[in-house]
XYZ file of C-alpha atoms in Angstrom:
551
model
C 6.670 19.913 -24.720
C 3.004 19.913 -23.721
C 1.945 16.496 -22.463
C -1.641 15.697 -21.567
C -2.498 13.443 -18.645
C -5.468 11.757 -17.086
C -5.160 9.968 -13.759
C -7.845 8.953 -11.295
C -6.165 6.074 -9.501
C -6.165 7.671 -6.023
C -8.894 8.996 -3.721
C -7.716 12.601 -3.833
C -7.888 12.965 -7.610
C -8.856 16.476 -8.690
C -12.539 17.228 -8.262
C -13.144 13.542 -7.523
C -13.012 13.071 -11.305
C -9.409 12.996 -12.531
C -6.128 14.906 -12.597
C -5.592 16.446 -16.050
C -2.951 19.161 -15.586
C -0.816 17.932 -12.708
C -1.422 15.268 -10.109
C -2.699 16.209 -6.666
C 0.213 13.998 -5.576
C 2.565 16.369 -7.521
C 3.009 13.904 -10.381
C 3.804 15.814 -13.549
C 2.119 15.093 -16.905
C 5.508 13.897 -18.150
C 5.854 11.386 -15.316
C 2.268 10.287 -15.869
C 3.100 9.556 -19.513
C 6.218 7.600 -18.563
C 4.132 5.533 -16.145
C 1.421 4.874 -18.744
C 4.039 3.656 -21.225
C 5.612 1.369 -18.635
C 2.228 -0.103 -17.699
C 1.474 -0.808 -21.370
C 4.799 -2.607 -21.658
C 4.054 -4.625 -18.511
C 0.681 -5.672 -19.905
C 2.508 -7.143 -22.896
C 5.094 -8.803 -20.664
C 2.216 -10.235 -18.663
C 0.617 -11.655 -21.786
C 3.814 -13.324 -23.017
C 4.697 -14.618 -19.541
C 1.264 -16.205 -19.310
C 1.820 -17.835 -22.704
C 5.062 -19.216 -21.279
C 3.210 -20.652 -18.275
C 0.608 -22.194 -20.600
C 3.471 -24.015 -22.341
C 4.437 -25.541 -19.008
C 7.508 -23.357 -18.500
C 8.402 -21.213 -15.491
C 8.774 -17.449 -15.459
C 12.360 -16.563 -14.623
C 12.884 -14.833 -11.304
C 14.395 -11.712 -12.873
C 11.325 -11.165 -15.063
C 8.970 -11.763 -12.143
C 10.881 -9.337 -9.909
C 10.936 -6.697 -12.642
C 7.203 -7.006 -13.322
C 6.368 -6.537 -9.647
C 8.815 -3.663 -9.229
C 7.672 -1.909 -12.392
C 4.019 -2.003 -11.344
C 4.928 -0.879 -7.836
C 6.867 2.102 -9.211
C 3.659 3.476 -10.774
C 1.668 3.335 -7.530
C 0.672 6.716 -6.077
C 3.419 8.607 -4.193
C 6.227 6.196 -5.063
C 8.450 7.321 -7.935
C 8.530 10.741 -9.587
C 11.905 10.375 -11.349
C 11.608 10.256 -15.163
C 15.175 9.012 -15.635
C 14.422 6.039 -13.403
C 11.279 5.316 -15.400
C 13.297 5.412 -18.604
C 15.539 2.678 -17.212
C 12.443 0.585 -16.439
C 11.168 1.183 -19.972
C 14.468 0.100 -21.553
C 14.577 -3.053 -19.450
C 10.944 -3.814 -20.320
C 11.831 -3.682 -24.027
C 14.671 -6.139 -23.480
C 12.570 -8.581 -21.457
C 9.690 -8.465 -23.917
C 11.969 -9.157 -26.902
C 13.319 -12.229 -25.128
C 9.803 -13.451 -24.326
C 8.605 -12.995 -27.921
C 11.568 -15.027 -29.151
C 10.503 -17.840 -26.820
C 6.751 -17.958 -27.449
C 6.133 -16.023 -30.678
C 3.622 -13.244 -31.261
C 1.446 -14.575 -34.081
C -1.777 -14.557 -32.022
C -0.914 -11.763 -29.584
C -3.535 -9.068 -28.881
C -2.980 -5.548 -30.186
C -0.079 -3.710 -28.526
C 1.179 -6.772 -26.643
C 4.385 -6.475 -28.668
C 4.629 -2.678 -28.271
C 8.255 -1.527 -27.960
C 8.785 1.900 -26.445
C 11.279 4.522 -27.608
C 14.360 4.721 -25.420
C 14.762 8.426 -24.715
C 12.548 10.530 -22.468
C 11.845 12.965 -25.319
C 10.706 10.207 -27.668
C 8.524 8.588 -25.025
C 6.811 11.885 -24.296
C 6.237 12.432 -28.023
C 4.291 9.167 -28.419
C 0.783 9.782 -29.801
C -2.387 8.654 -28.059
C -2.960 4.901 -28.367
C -6.080 2.967 -27.329
C -4.160 0.836 -24.831
C -1.978 3.651 -23.482
C -3.763 6.409 -21.574
C -6.819 5.663 -19.441
C -9.095 7.690 -21.713
C -7.277 7.225 -25.049
C -9.849 4.738 -26.352
C -12.946 6.924 -26.683
C -15.055 3.998 -27.893
C -14.406 1.771 -24.884
C -17.491 0.910 -22.836
C -17.358 2.917 -19.600
C -18.087 -0.106 -17.402
C -15.356 -2.121 -19.128
C -12.949 0.776 -18.553
C -14.028 0.977 -14.907
C -13.382 -2.691 -14.204
C -10.198 -2.747 -16.298
C -8.745 0.122 -14.291
C -9.890 -1.460 -11.040
C -7.966 -4.579 -12.041
C -4.857 -2.582 -12.974
C -4.934 -0.575 -9.755
C -5.438 -3.721 -7.729
C -2.406 -5.218 -9.488
C -0.355 -2.168 -8.541
C -1.364 -2.685 -4.919
C -0.552 -6.397 -4.917
C 2.783 -5.703 -6.596
C 3.823 -3.618 -3.581
C 3.108 -6.483 -1.186
C 4.802 -8.986 -3.489
C 7.887 -6.778 -3.737
C 8.181 -6.468 0.056
C 7.855 -10.241 0.325
C 10.327 -10.983 -2.478
C 13.172 -8.953 -0.960
C 12.793 -11.053 2.203
C 12.746 -14.409 0.453
C 8.977 -14.684 0.106
C 8.719 -15.699 -3.551
C 5.529 -17.454 -4.633
C 4.773 -18.851 -8.115
C 1.010 -18.698 -7.584
C 1.195 -14.951 -6.998
C 3.534 -14.394 -9.947
C 1.450 -16.483 -12.335
C -1.698 -14.678 -11.257
C -0.064 -11.298 -11.712
C 1.025 -11.924 -15.291
C -2.296 -13.470 -16.286
C -4.269 -10.490 -14.971
C -1.935 -8.047 -16.728
C -2.318 -9.834 -20.029
C -6.107 -9.963 -19.765
C -6.315 -6.159 -19.694
C -5.259 -6.109 -23.375
C -8.258 -8.134 -24.537
C -10.795 -6.282 -26.673
C -13.448 -8.993 -26.447
C -13.581 -9.098 -22.655
C -16.967 -8.729 -20.956
C -18.122 -6.984 -17.786
C -18.816 -10.337 -16.162
C -15.351 -11.633 -17.016
C -13.719 -8.516 -15.580
C -15.789 -8.737 -12.399
C -14.630 -12.321 -11.984
C -11.016 -11.348 -12.672
C -11.175 -8.671 -9.982
C -12.463 -11.249 -7.500
C -9.716 -13.657 -8.556
C -7.179 -10.890 -7.989
C -8.592 -10.388 -4.505
C -8.029 -14.055 -3.692
C -4.560 -13.965 -5.225
C -3.724 -10.950 -3.063
C -4.859 -12.842 0.041
C -2.217 -15.415 -0.839
C 0.283 -12.620 -1.490
C -0.393 -11.054 1.923
C 0.035 -14.494 3.504
C 3.437 -14.816 1.825
C 4.428 -11.370 3.107
C 3.129 -12.163 6.594
C 5.218 -15.339 6.653
C 8.275 -13.412 5.429
C 7.868 -10.717 8.071
C 7.167 -13.052 10.984
C 9.733 -15.601 9.786
C 12.464 -12.974 9.769
C 11.473 -10.831 12.750
C 9.112 -12.919 14.901
C 5.432 -12.292 15.583
C 4.531 -8.767 16.749
C 4.074 -8.414 20.498
C 2.062 -5.799 22.413
C 4.676 -3.099 22.944
C 4.636 0.342 24.508
C 6.414 2.686 22.152
C 7.629 6.249 22.554
C 5.910 8.933 20.470
C 7.912 11.897 21.766
C 11.394 13.183 20.885
C 14.647 12.138 22.516
C 17.834 14.171 22.597
C 20.483 13.223 20.058
C 21.121 12.421 16.378
C 18.424 10.460 14.593
C 17.026 8.981 11.386
C 13.315 8.760 10.594
C 12.353 5.651 8.585
C 9.110 5.807 6.633
C 7.273 3.308 4.450
C 6.714 -0.435 4.748
C 9.954 -2.313 4.120
C 11.035 -4.055 7.333
C 14.232 -5.352 5.730
C 15.410 -1.777 5.225
C 14.620 -1.000 8.860
C 16.569 -4.030 10.073
C 19.622 -3.284 7.927
C 19.663 0.334 9.104
C 19.393 -0.764 12.738
C 22.307 -3.146 12.275
C 24.456 -0.456 10.662
C 23.723 2.163 13.346
C 24.414 -0.217 16.221
C 26.627 1.521 18.775
C 26.862 4.792 16.839
C 24.499 6.830 18.978
C 21.910 7.432 16.239
C 18.307 7.065 17.357
C 15.908 5.421 14.889
C 12.286 6.560 14.701
C 9.635 4.868 12.628
C 7.229 7.035 10.658
C 3.857 6.355 9.052
C 3.332 2.733 8.039
C 6.685 1.728 9.532
C 5.255 2.229 13.041
C 4.328 -1.478 13.528
C 8.014 -2.364 13.098
C 8.520 -1.381 16.730
C 6.577 -4.480 17.835
C 8.617 -7.194 16.069
C 10.968 -8.975 18.550
C 13.965 -9.091 16.192
C 13.642 -5.382 15.470
C 12.741 -3.967 18.862
C 15.719 -5.728 20.464
C 17.838 -2.907 18.985
C 17.916 -0.316 21.758
C 18.215 2.597 19.331
C 14.825 1.805 17.781
C 13.291 4.172 20.270
C 9.839 5.033 18.965
C 7.694 6.705 16.321
C 7.948 10.210 14.922
C 4.979 12.156 13.609
C 1.760 10.948 12.070
C 0.512 9.799 8.699
C 2.245 10.382 5.372
C 0.277 13.484 4.352
C 1.733 15.503 7.250
C 5.365 14.899 6.259
C 6.044 18.262 4.612
C 5.334 20.199 7.798
C 6.736 17.515 10.128
C 10.006 17.199 8.195
C 10.386 20.973 7.770
C 13.940 21.893 8.918
C 14.202 18.556 10.698
C 17.657 18.217 12.357
C 17.974 14.610 11.240
C 17.744 12.389 8.150
C 14.736 10.715 6.555
C 14.663 7.398 4.700
C 11.693 6.647 2.404
C 11.471 2.891 1.811
C 8.225 2.573 -0.153
C 5.225 4.650 -1.171
C 3.974 7.785 0.630
C 6.646 10.189 -0.661
C 5.442 13.776 -1.113
C 7.204 16.560 -3.005
C 10.092 17.436 -0.656
C 10.560 20.987 0.528
C 13.934 22.647 0.165
C 14.123 22.856 3.966
C 14.767 19.107 4.219
C 15.456 17.890 0.683
C 19.190 17.745 1.412
C 18.651 15.214 4.203
C 16.032 13.059 2.485
C 17.043 9.669 1.063
C 15.040 7.267 -1.077
C 15.611 3.589 -1.697
C 14.081 0.621 -3.506
C 11.439 1.774 -6.037
C 11.027 5.204 -4.449
C 12.423 8.206 -6.281
C 12.446 11.956 -6.745
C 14.845 13.751 -9.059
C 17.747 15.403 -7.224
C 17.114 13.378 -4.051
C 19.850 11.029 -2.874
C 19.046 7.398 -3.672
C 20.449 4.349 -1.903
C 20.796 1.500 -4.385
C 19.681 -2.029 -3.742
C 21.958 -5.026 -4.253
C 20.006 -8.263 -3.915
C 23.028 -10.103 -2.536
C 24.333 -7.447 -0.123
C 22.853 -5.162 2.557
C 22.271 -1.591 1.464
C 24.957 0.890 2.441
C 23.487 3.580 4.713
C 26.889 5.074 5.643
C 26.348 8.490 4.053
C 22.972 8.954 5.742
C 24.283 7.825 9.132
C 27.213 10.254 8.929
C 24.930 13.114 7.921
C 22.595 12.357 10.833
C 25.550 12.562 13.212
C 26.633 15.873 11.675
C 23.154 17.372 11.958
C 23.172 16.624 15.685
C 19.507 15.847 16.129
C 17.129 17.087 18.789
C 18.661 19.291 21.491
C 16.587 18.027 24.413
C 14.103 15.369 25.474
C 10.369 15.955 25.329
C 8.194 14.757 28.218
C 7.591 11.089 27.497
C 4.356 9.809 26.018
C 3.768 6.254 24.831
C 1.143 4.236 22.985
C 0.745 0.466 22.658
C 1.113 -1.312 19.315
C 1.695 -4.911 18.274
C -1.713 -6.576 18.410
C -1.031 -8.844 15.449
C -3.075 -11.940 14.804
C -1.009 -14.123 17.160
C -1.299 -11.610 19.999
C -5.064 -11.245 19.563
C -5.813 -14.929 19.012
C -3.738 -15.912 22.035
C -6.411 -14.027 23.991
C -9.312 -15.449 21.982
C -10.734 -17.287 24.986
C -10.931 -14.122 27.077
C -12.386 -12.186 24.147
C -15.076 -14.793 23.521
C -16.029 -14.893 27.202
C -16.214 -11.094 27.306
C -18.564 -11.120 24.304
C -20.751 -13.823 25.847
C -20.855 -11.919 29.136
C -21.957 -8.742 27.368
C -18.769 -6.847 28.210
C -17.882 -6.476 24.525
C -20.886 -5.652 22.363
C -19.236 -5.055 18.994
C -15.920 -4.888 17.129
C -15.052 -2.293 14.512
C -12.220 -2.635 12.030
C -11.450 1.050 11.503
C -8.449 1.610 9.271
C -6.979 1.886 5.833
C -5.103 4.578 3.919
C -5.142 8.102 5.293
C -5.112 11.257 3.174
C -5.507 15.023 3.270
C -8.970 15.468 1.740
C -11.505 17.130 4.084
C -13.873 14.609 5.625
C -11.325 12.232 7.092
C -12.122 13.593 10.549
C -15.031 11.133 10.189
C -12.702 8.358 11.373
C -11.580 10.313 14.438
C -15.171 11.094 15.361
C -16.252 7.504 14.743
C -13.609 6.240 17.177
C -14.503 8.872 19.757
C -18.235 8.187 19.491
C -18.036 4.395 19.466
C -19.645 3.090 22.681
C -17.550 2.132 25.691
C -18.393 -1.559 25.268
C -16.921 -1.759 21.756
C -13.376 -2.497 20.590
C -11.597 -0.994 17.583
C -9.154 -3.044 15.517
C -7.051 -0.726 13.387
C -4.374 -1.019 10.735
C -2.531 1.046 8.110
C -1.956 4.792 8.407
C -5.658 5.514 8.950
C -4.938 4.711 12.603
C -3.193 8.065 13.024
C -6.613 9.716 13.055
C -7.173 8.370 16.584
C -4.345 6.116 17.807
C -2.930 8.729 20.166
C -6.268 9.411 21.858
C -6.809 7.964 25.316
C -9.941 5.890 24.705
C -9.460 3.645 27.729
C -9.976 -0.106 28.002
C -12.780 -2.573 27.354
C -13.010 -5.855 29.289
C -9.343 -5.559 30.201
C -8.203 -4.851 26.626
C -7.151 -1.509 25.162
C -10.107 -0.097 23.270
C -7.838 0.411 20.228
C -5.897 -2.665 19.111
C -3.251 -1.831 16.494
C -3.094 -4.820 14.122
C -0.270 -3.375 11.995
C 0.422 -2.220 8.428
C -2.110 -2.244 5.577
C -0.862 -5.674 4.488
C -1.774 -6.919 7.962
C -5.340 -6.919 6.715
C -4.376 -10.579 6.264
C -4.015 -10.894 10.032
C -7.250 -9.005 10.686
C -9.135 -11.329 8.333
C -7.589 -14.348 10.074
C -8.795 -12.951 13.397
C -12.319 -12.611 12.001
C -12.287 -16.130 10.564
C -11.020 -17.590 13.839
C -13.711 -15.804 15.848
C -16.388 -16.975 13.416
C -15.149 -20.529 13.895
C -15.193 -20.152 17.689
C -18.737 -18.771 17.667
C -19.786 -21.376 15.073
C -21.229 -18.764 12.750
C -20.629 -17.182 9.373
C -18.059 -14.370 9.418
C -20.793 -11.917 8.377
C -22.814 -12.897 11.457
C -20.083 -11.753 13.841
C -20.548 -8.550 15.856
C -17.914 -7.005 13.577
C -18.164 -4.095 11.138
C -15.647 -2.745 8.644
C -15.138 1.030 8.458
C -12.506 1.464 5.768
C -10.683 4.548 4.492
C -8.940 4.360 1.141
C -6.396 6.490 -0.662
C -4.235 4.509 -3.089
C -4.028 1.212 -4.908
C -3.083 -1.052 -2.013
C -6.404 -0.121 -0.438
C -8.072 -1.084 -3.728
C -6.611 -4.586 -3.692
C -7.324 -5.071 0.018
C -10.955 -4.166 -0.664
C -11.020 -6.678 -3.537
C -9.598 -9.277 -1.154
C -12.311 -8.621 1.411
C -15.024 -8.837 -1.236
C -13.547 -11.997 -2.762
C -13.704 -13.668 0.659
C -17.385 -12.809 0.966
C -17.104 -10.073 3.599
C -20.162 -7.862 3.350
C -21.558 -4.506 4.470
C -18.248 -2.650 4.278
C -18.406 1.105 4.860
C -15.967 2.867 2.511
C -14.855 6.487 2.492
C -14.293 9.331 2.639
C -15.371 9.290 -1.045
C -15.985 6.463 -3.478
C -13.441 5.753 -6.246
C -13.786 7.998 -9.302
C -12.982 5.036 -11.547
C -16.073 3.111 -10.375
C -19.068 3.828 -12.633
C -22.629 3.989 -11.250
C -23.422 0.626 -12.848
C -20.429 -1.111 -11.290
C -21.069 0.533 -7.942
C -24.629 -0.791 -8.009
C -23.314 -4.297 -8.634
C -21.030 -3.987 -5.601
C -23.893 -2.635 -3.496
C -26.298 -5.380 -4.560
C -23.808 -8.229 -4.229
C -21.742 -7.181 -1.220
C -23.643 -4.403 0.543
C -20.766 -1.982 -0.067
C -21.792 1.487 1.065
C -20.259 4.948 1.445
C -19.683 6.345 4.912
C -22.168 9.047 5.950
C -21.757 10.491 9.441
C -20.432 8.684 12.514
C -23.782 9.157 14.262
C -25.838 7.682 11.412
C -23.454 4.835 10.697
C -23.174 3.841 14.360
C -26.950 3.923 14.656
C -27.337 1.758 11.591
C -24.738 -0.752 12.778
C -25.709 -0.977 16.425
C -29.424 -0.257 16.136
C -29.366 2.746 18.436
C -32.630 4.459 19.236
C-alpha cells in the first residue's frame, strides 16, 4: 500500500523542507501515518479533557499518563513500531469514548470526536483529512499552520519531560491541564496568529514548570549533581550501555546488576547520571561510552555488550548489534527486544544482564581518560560568590550557554569551533548532547573553574535558567544585561519547547542553528526576530565578534 507522508518536525528534515518519501530518521510513511492518526486522537482527547476541567472535574491519572506517553511516542527517534502505535490508537479510542460520555460532544470542533480504525491496514487506508496530515488542509493560512505545528512540536517535547517526571512521582496538575488545553486549541478553525503566538508563549511557561517538576523528581530521588570526574575509556569485562534520559531506568538497572560483575556505561544524554550521588554510589557505574546519539550505529557496531534505549535518540539498528539492543518505556523498533514497564514494580532486566555476561565485554582496559561533569545549578550557585568576584575583577569576561540537541547535518562543527575560539577569559555552560561537540577537549580553566561546565541533560535548561536568574539578582540587573549569551543547537521537539521556554521568560538575542526550523514561515520568523532578537548562527568568528565587540 502506497502511503504518502509529510514531516518537518526535526532539524534534519530532507532538503530543509520536509520528508515526503521516508524520514531522514528512518521513519517509514506507514509509521508517519500511524503517528498522525494518534496525534489527531490526542487533540480530541485534549479538547474533551479541557471541557472536563472547565466543569470543575479532575483528569484521571490514567488519561493524563496516556496523553503524555502518546505524544512522547511521536517525538523524533522514539518509536518506529507500528504494532505499538496501533495499541496506542485503540486505547485512545476507548479513552475518548469515555470522555464524550462524560461531557458530551454537541459543541465539539470538527474531528474532536474522530474514532480511528483498529487495524494497521485500515488506519493506513484512511483518506486525507484537514486535521490529519500537516499539509492535508490546503486552504490553511501558512502562518497559522506554522504556529500550530510549533505548538504541537512543543507539546511533544514537554510530554517527554512530563513522562520522565511522572514515572518518578512528579505528577503536576498544572502541567497536565496546560497540556490538554493546548492540544484542544489546535483543532480550532477560528484561531488567529496572535492567539497562537500567545499559546506558544504559554506553553513555554508551562514547560518551565514541567522542567521544575522533573528537576525536583530527579534531585529528590538521586540528590543534587556533584562535580564528578568520570571515565570515558573502556574497562575490561562485561557491560551494558544505557542511553536516553530516564534516570529511574538507570537506577533500577544498577540495583539489579549489583555484585554481578557487569559494568554500566552511560551514553548520550544519560551521561549526567554519573554525577547524581544516589547513582554514582554504585561502583559498577563506571563511566560514559561514546558520544552523541547520531554516532550510535558505528559505535554500537559489533559491540560485545548490551544496549538499553530508555527514551528518544534511537536510530535504525544494524544487524551487527540488533540482537543485543533492548528498548523500554515508549521506545520501540519492530523485532527489537522490549522490556515492559509495570508502574508498581521495577522493570526486569534479567535477560539483558545474562546476555551481557555471555557476550563477555571488552577484553582489556584502555588507558584511562576522564572528564568532569555535574555542574548542576546547586554546584554552580554554591560558588556564586567566587564567580561574581571573578567577573568584577575582570577574570571572567563573558559566559556562553553552548548546548542543545546534536545531529548529523554538516555545519555542526560550528559549535566545536565556537568553543575552541572562545577567549580564555570566558566560561562555557553546556547541556544536552550538543556538549559532545567539545566536552572532551582540554580547554583549561578560567579563574579556577573548568572552562566547560556541564550543567546536565536538555531538561536541565531549567537549572541553567535558574543560574542566570540568580546571577542577574546578584548583579542587580536584568537577565538580558548579564555578560551571558545563548548559542543553541536544535534537532528535535524538546529543543523546540526549551526555546519556547526561553522566549516566554523574556530571554533575548539567542543564536540558533545550525539551520532554522522548516516549519517557521518568514513572517513568523520576523516576529521572533523583532520581538526577541532571535538570530541564526553564522560563523564562530562573526558571532564572537558581534557578541564581544572584537576589533
